[in-house]
CSV table of C-alpha atoms in Angstrom, one decimal:
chain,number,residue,atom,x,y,z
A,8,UNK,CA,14.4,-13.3,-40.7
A,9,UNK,CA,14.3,-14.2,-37.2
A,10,UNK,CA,14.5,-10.5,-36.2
A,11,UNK,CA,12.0,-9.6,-38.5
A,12,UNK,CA,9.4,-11.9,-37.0
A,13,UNK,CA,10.9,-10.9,-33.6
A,14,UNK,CA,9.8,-7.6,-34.1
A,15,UNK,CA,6.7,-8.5,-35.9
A,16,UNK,CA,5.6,-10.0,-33.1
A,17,UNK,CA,6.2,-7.3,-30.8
A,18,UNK,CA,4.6,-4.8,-32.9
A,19,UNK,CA,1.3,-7.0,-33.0
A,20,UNK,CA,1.5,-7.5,-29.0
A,21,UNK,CA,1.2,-3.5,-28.8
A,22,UNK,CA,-1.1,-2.9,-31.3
A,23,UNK,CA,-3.3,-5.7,-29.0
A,24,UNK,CA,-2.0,-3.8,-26.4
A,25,UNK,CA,-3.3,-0.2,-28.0
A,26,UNK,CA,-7.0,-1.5,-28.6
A,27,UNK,CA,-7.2,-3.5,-25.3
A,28,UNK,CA,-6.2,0.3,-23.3
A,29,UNK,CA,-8.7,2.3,-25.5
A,30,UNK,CA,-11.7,0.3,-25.8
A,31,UNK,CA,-14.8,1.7,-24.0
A,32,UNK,CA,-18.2,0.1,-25.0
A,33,UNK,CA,-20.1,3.1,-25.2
A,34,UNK,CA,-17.5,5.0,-27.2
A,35,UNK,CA,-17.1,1.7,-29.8
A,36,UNK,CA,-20.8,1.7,-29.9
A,37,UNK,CA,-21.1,5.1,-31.8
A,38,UNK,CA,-17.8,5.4,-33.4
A,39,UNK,CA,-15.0,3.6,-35.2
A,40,UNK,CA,-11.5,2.5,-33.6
A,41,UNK,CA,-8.7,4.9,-34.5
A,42,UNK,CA,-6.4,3.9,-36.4
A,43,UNK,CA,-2.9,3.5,-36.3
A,44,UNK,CA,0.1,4.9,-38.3
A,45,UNK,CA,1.8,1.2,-38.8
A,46,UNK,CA,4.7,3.2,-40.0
A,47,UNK,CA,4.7,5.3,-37.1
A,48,UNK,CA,4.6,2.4,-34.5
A,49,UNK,CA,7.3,0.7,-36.0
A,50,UNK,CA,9.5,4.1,-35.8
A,51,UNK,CA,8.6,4.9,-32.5
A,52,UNK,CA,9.6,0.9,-31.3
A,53,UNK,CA,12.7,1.2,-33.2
A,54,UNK,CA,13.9,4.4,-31.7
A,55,UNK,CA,13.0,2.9,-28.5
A,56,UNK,CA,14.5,-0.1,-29.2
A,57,UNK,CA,17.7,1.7,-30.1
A,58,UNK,CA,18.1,2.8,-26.4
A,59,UNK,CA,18.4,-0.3,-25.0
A,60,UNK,CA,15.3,0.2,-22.9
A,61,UNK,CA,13.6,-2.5,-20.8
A,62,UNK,CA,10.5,-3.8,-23.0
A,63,UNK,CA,8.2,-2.5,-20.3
A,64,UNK,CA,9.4,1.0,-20.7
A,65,UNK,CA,9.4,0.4,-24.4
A,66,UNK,CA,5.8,-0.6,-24.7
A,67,UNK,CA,4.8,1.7,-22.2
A,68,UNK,CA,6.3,4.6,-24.2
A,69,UNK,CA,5.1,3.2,-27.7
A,70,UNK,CA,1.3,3.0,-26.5
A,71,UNK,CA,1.4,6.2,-24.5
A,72,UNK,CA,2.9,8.5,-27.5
A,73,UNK,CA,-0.4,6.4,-29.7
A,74,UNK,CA,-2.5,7.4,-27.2
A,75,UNK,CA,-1.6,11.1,-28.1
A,76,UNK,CA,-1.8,10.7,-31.7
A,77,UNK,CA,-5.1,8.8,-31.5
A,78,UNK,CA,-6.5,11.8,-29.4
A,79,UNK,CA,-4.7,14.6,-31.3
A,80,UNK,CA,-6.2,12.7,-34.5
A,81,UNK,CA,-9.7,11.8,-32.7
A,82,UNK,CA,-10.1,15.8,-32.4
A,83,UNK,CA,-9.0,17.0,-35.6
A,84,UNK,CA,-11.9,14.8,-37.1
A,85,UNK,CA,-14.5,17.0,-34.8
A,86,UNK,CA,-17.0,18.4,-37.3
A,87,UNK,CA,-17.3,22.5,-37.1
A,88,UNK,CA,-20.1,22.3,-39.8
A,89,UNK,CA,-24.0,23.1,-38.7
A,90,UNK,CA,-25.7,20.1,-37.7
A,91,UNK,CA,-29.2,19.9,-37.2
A,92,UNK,CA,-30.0,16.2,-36.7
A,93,UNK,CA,-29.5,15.0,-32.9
A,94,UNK,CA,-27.7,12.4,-33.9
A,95,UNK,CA,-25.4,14.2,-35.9
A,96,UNK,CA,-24.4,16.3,-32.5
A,97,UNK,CA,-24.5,13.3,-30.3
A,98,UNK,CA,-21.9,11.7,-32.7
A,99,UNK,CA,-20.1,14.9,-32.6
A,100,UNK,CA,-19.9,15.4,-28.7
A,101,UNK,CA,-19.0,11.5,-28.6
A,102,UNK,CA,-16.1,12.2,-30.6
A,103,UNK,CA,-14.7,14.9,-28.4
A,104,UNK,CA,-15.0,13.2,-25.5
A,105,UNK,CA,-13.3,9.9,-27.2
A,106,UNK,CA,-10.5,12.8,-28.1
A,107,UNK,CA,-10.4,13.4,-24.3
A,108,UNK,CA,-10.7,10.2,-23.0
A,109,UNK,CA,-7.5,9.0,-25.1
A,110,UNK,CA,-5.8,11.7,-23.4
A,111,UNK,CA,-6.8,11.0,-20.1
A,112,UNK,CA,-5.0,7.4,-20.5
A,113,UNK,CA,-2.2,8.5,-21.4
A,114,UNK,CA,-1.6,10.7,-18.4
A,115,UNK,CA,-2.9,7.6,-16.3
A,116,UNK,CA,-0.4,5.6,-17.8
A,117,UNK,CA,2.5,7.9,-17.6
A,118,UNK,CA,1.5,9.1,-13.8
A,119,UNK,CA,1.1,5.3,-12.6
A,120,UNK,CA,4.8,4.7,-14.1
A,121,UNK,CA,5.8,8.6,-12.2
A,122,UNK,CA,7.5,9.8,-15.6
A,123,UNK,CA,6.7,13.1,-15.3
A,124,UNK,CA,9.5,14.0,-18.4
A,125,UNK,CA,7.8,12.1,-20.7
A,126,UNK,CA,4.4,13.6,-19.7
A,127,UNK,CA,6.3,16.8,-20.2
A,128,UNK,CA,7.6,15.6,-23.4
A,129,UNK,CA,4.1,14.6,-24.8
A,130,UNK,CA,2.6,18.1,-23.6
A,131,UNK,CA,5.3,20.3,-25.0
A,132,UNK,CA,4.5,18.4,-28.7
A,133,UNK,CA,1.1,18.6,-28.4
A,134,UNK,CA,1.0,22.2,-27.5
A,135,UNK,CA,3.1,22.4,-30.8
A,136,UNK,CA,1.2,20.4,-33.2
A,137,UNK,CA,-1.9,22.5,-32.0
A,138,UNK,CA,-0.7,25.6,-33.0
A,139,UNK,CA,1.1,24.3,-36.2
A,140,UNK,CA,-2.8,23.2,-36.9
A,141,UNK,CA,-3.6,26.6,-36.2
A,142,UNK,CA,-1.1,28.0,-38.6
A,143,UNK,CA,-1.4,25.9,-41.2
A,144,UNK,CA,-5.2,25.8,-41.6
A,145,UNK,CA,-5.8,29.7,-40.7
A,146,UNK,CA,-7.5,31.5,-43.6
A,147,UNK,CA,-4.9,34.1,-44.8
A,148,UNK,CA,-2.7,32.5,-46.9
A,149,UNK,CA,0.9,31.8,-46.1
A,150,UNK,CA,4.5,31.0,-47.6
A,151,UNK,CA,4.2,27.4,-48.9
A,152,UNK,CA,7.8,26.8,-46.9
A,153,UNK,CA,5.7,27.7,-43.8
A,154,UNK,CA,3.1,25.7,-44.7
A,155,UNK,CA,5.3,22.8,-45.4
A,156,UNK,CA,7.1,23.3,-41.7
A,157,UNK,CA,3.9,23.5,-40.4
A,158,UNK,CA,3.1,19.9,-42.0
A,159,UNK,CA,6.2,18.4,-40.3
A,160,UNK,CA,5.5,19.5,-37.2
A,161,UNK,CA,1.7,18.4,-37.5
A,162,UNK,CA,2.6,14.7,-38.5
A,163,UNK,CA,6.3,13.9,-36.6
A,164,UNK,CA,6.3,16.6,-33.7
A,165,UNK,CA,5.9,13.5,-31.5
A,166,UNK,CA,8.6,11.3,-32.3
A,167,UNK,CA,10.9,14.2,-32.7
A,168,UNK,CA,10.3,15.4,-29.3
A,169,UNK,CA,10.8,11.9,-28.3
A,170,UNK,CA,14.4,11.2,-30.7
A,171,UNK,CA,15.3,14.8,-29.0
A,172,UNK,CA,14.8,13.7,-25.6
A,173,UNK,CA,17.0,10.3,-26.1
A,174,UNK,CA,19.4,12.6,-28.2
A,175,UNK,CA,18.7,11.0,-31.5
A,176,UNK,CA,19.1,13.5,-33.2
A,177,UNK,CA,20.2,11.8,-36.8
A,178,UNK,CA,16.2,10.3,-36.8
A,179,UNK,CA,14.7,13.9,-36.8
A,180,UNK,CA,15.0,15.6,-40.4
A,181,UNK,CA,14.7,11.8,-41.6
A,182,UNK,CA,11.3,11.0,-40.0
A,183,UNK,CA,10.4,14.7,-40.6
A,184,UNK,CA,10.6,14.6,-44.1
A,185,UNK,CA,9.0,10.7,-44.5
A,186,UNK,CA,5.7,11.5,-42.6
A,187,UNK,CA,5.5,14.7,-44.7
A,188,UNK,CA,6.2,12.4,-48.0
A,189,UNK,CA,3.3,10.2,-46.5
A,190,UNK,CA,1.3,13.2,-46.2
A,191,UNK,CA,2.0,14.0,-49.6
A,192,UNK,CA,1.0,10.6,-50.8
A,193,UNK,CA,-2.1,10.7,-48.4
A,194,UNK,CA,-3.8,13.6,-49.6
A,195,UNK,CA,-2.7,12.8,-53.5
A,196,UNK,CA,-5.2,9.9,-53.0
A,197,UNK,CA,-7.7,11.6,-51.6
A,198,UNK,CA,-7.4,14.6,-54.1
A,199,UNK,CA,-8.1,11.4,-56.7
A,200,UNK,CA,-11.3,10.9,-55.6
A,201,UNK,CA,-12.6,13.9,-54.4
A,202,UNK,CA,-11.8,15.0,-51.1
A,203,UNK,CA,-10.4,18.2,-49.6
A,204,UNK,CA,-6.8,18.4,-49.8
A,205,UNK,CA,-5.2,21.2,-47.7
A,206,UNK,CA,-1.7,20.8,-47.9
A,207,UNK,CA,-2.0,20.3,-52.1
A,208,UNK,CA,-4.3,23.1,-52.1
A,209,UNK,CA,-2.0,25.5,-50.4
A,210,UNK,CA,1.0,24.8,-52.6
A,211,UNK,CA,-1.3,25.7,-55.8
A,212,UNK,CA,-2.4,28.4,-54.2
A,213,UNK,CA,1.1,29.3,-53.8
A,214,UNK,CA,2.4,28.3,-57.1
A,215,UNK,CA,-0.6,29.7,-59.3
A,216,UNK,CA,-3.1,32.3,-58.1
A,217,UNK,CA,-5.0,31.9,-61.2
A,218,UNK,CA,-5.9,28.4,-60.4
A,219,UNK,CA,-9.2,29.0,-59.1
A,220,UNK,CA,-10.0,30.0,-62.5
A,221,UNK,CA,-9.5,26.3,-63.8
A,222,UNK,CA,-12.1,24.3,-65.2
A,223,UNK,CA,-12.1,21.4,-63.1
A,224,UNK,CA,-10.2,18.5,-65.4
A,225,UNK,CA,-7.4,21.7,-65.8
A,226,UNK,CA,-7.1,22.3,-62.2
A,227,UNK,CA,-6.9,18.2,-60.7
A,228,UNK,CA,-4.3,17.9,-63.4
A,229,UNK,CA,-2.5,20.9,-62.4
A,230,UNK,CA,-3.0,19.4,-58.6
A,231,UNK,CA,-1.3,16.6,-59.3
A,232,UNK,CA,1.7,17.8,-61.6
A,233,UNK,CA,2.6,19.9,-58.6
A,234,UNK,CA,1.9,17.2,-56.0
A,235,UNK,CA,3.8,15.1,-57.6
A,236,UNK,CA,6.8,17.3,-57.8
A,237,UNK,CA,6.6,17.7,-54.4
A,238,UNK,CA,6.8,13.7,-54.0
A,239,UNK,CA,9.4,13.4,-56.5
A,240,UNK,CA,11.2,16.1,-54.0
A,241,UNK,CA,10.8,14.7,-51.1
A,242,UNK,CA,11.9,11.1,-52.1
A,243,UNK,CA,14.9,12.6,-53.2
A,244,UNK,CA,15.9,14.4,-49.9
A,245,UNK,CA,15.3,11.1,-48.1
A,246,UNK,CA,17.1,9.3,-50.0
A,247,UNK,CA,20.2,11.8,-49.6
A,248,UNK,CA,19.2,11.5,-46.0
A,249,UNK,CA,19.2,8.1,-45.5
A,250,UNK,CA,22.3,7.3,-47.2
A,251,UNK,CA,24.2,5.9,-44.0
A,252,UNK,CA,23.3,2.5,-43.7
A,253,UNK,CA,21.1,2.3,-40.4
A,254,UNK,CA,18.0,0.2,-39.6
A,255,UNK,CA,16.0,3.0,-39.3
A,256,UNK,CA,17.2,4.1,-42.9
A,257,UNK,CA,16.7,0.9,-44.7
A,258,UNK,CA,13.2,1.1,-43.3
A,259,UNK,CA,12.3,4.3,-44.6
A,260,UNK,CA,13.9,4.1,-48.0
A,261,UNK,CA,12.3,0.3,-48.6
A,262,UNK,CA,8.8,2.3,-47.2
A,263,UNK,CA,9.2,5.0,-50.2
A,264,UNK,CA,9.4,3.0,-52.6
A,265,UNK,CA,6.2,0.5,-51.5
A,266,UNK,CA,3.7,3.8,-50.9
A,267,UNK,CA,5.1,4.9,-54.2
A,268,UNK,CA,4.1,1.5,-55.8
A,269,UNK,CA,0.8,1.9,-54.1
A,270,UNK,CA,-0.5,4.7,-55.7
A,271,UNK,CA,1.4,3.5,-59.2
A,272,UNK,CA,3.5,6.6,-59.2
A,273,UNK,CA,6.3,4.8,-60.7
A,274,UNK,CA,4.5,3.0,-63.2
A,275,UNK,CA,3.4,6.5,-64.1
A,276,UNK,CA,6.8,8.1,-64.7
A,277,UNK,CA,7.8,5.4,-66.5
A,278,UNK,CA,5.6,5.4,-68.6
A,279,UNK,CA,6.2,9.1,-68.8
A,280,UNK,CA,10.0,9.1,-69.8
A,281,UNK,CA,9.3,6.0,-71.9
């Protein structure tokens, strides 16, 4: 318990941290405060943790690699849709520049601490979760395992790059595979009530290229029958992945289970096999 509020406490110190480094009055004037993966902060500060790392280095690390994400996350929210209202653009320009100004920090912070690997690090991910973007959202269609690798890359390139460079390589396919589950569980909400779903989307696309056809009740239950095959899949392989007792793996398995109990997944196969 004492750990647990020990790290608790550390966790809320750089999220303090986080929002102190990006705010900007102008920018929080016109636009909301990204927000962060709790998950992924509490991953990156374990794997950090792991390495026995001064806790300067570790929050240094933990709130550059969130600058990233924030500004990789910032940009992927730009709107590519005609606007006509000024407004509309201003908003639009404001949120490129927040993209840009995350990024600036980041180097800032890295430079001022001279730790040019990392900066290499953090550029040699980003450069590859752009171009997964670029291959996964790219109008011809694709092999759903590409898609899926594509995915990965978009949501845990960053701590993967990182667990690479400090030679953990156990936390890679584990982390991999449990931001893609959260992915999974992500857009299964949003499918719910309404929104786009990309990733769903492309493995019905894949699965059934009549679906288009559907009347609309057919084809969000068809959706979700596959989407949730996928879950069921992927909480599966983590579990076979996490079987080695390990702080990280007690994390991610007790994580599945509470984002399944979120979305009442489990109620709903129970009642199912009841």
């Amino acid at each position: 318990m004492i750990l647990i509020n020990y790290l608790n406490d550390e966790i809320k110190q750089i999220k303090e941290r986080f929002y102190q480094r990006i705010h900007h009055p102008y920018i929080t004037k016109f636009l909301e405060d990204p927000v962060l993966d709790d998950d992924r902060l509490y991953i990156l500060y374990t794997l950090l943790q792991e390495m026995k790392l001064s806790k300067d280095s570790v929050n240094d690390y933990v709130i550059t690699t969130l600058l990233v994400q924030a500004a990789l996350d910032t940009h992927e929210g730009v709107s590519t849709s005609h606007l006509d209202s000024d407004t509309g653009k201003k908003q639009r320009q404001l949120t490129v520049l927040a993209g840009d100004y995350y990024s600036s920090l980041y180097y800032f912070l890295l430079a001022k601490i001279s730790d040019i690997t990392m900066i290499r690090i953090l550029a040699d991910s980003i450069q590859e979760v752009n171009e997964s973007k670029m291959s996964f959202y790219k109008k011809n269609h694709q092999d759903i395992s590409r898609s899926i690798e594509d995915v990965k890359r978009i949501e845990s390139s960053l701590i993967q790059k990182i667990a690479e460079h400090f030679k953990l390589q156990n936390w890679k396919t584990a982390v991999s595979e449990f931001f893609f589950f959260k992915r999974l569980i992500a857009e299964r909400s949003m499918l719910l009530k309404g929104y786009q779903v990309p990733l769903i989307d492309a493995i019905v696309n894949e699965d059934d290229t009549s679906y288009i056809s559907y009347k609309n009740d057919d084809r969000l239950k068809h959706s979700l029958e596959l989407c949730d095959k996928y879950i069921d899949q992927s909480k599966r392989k983590l579990i076979s992945l996490c079987e080695q007792p390990s702080t990280i793996n007690s994390f991610i398995i007790s994580r599945v289970d509470q984002l399944l109990l979120e979305i009442g997944f489990l109620k709903e196969k129970v009642a199912e096999e009841g």
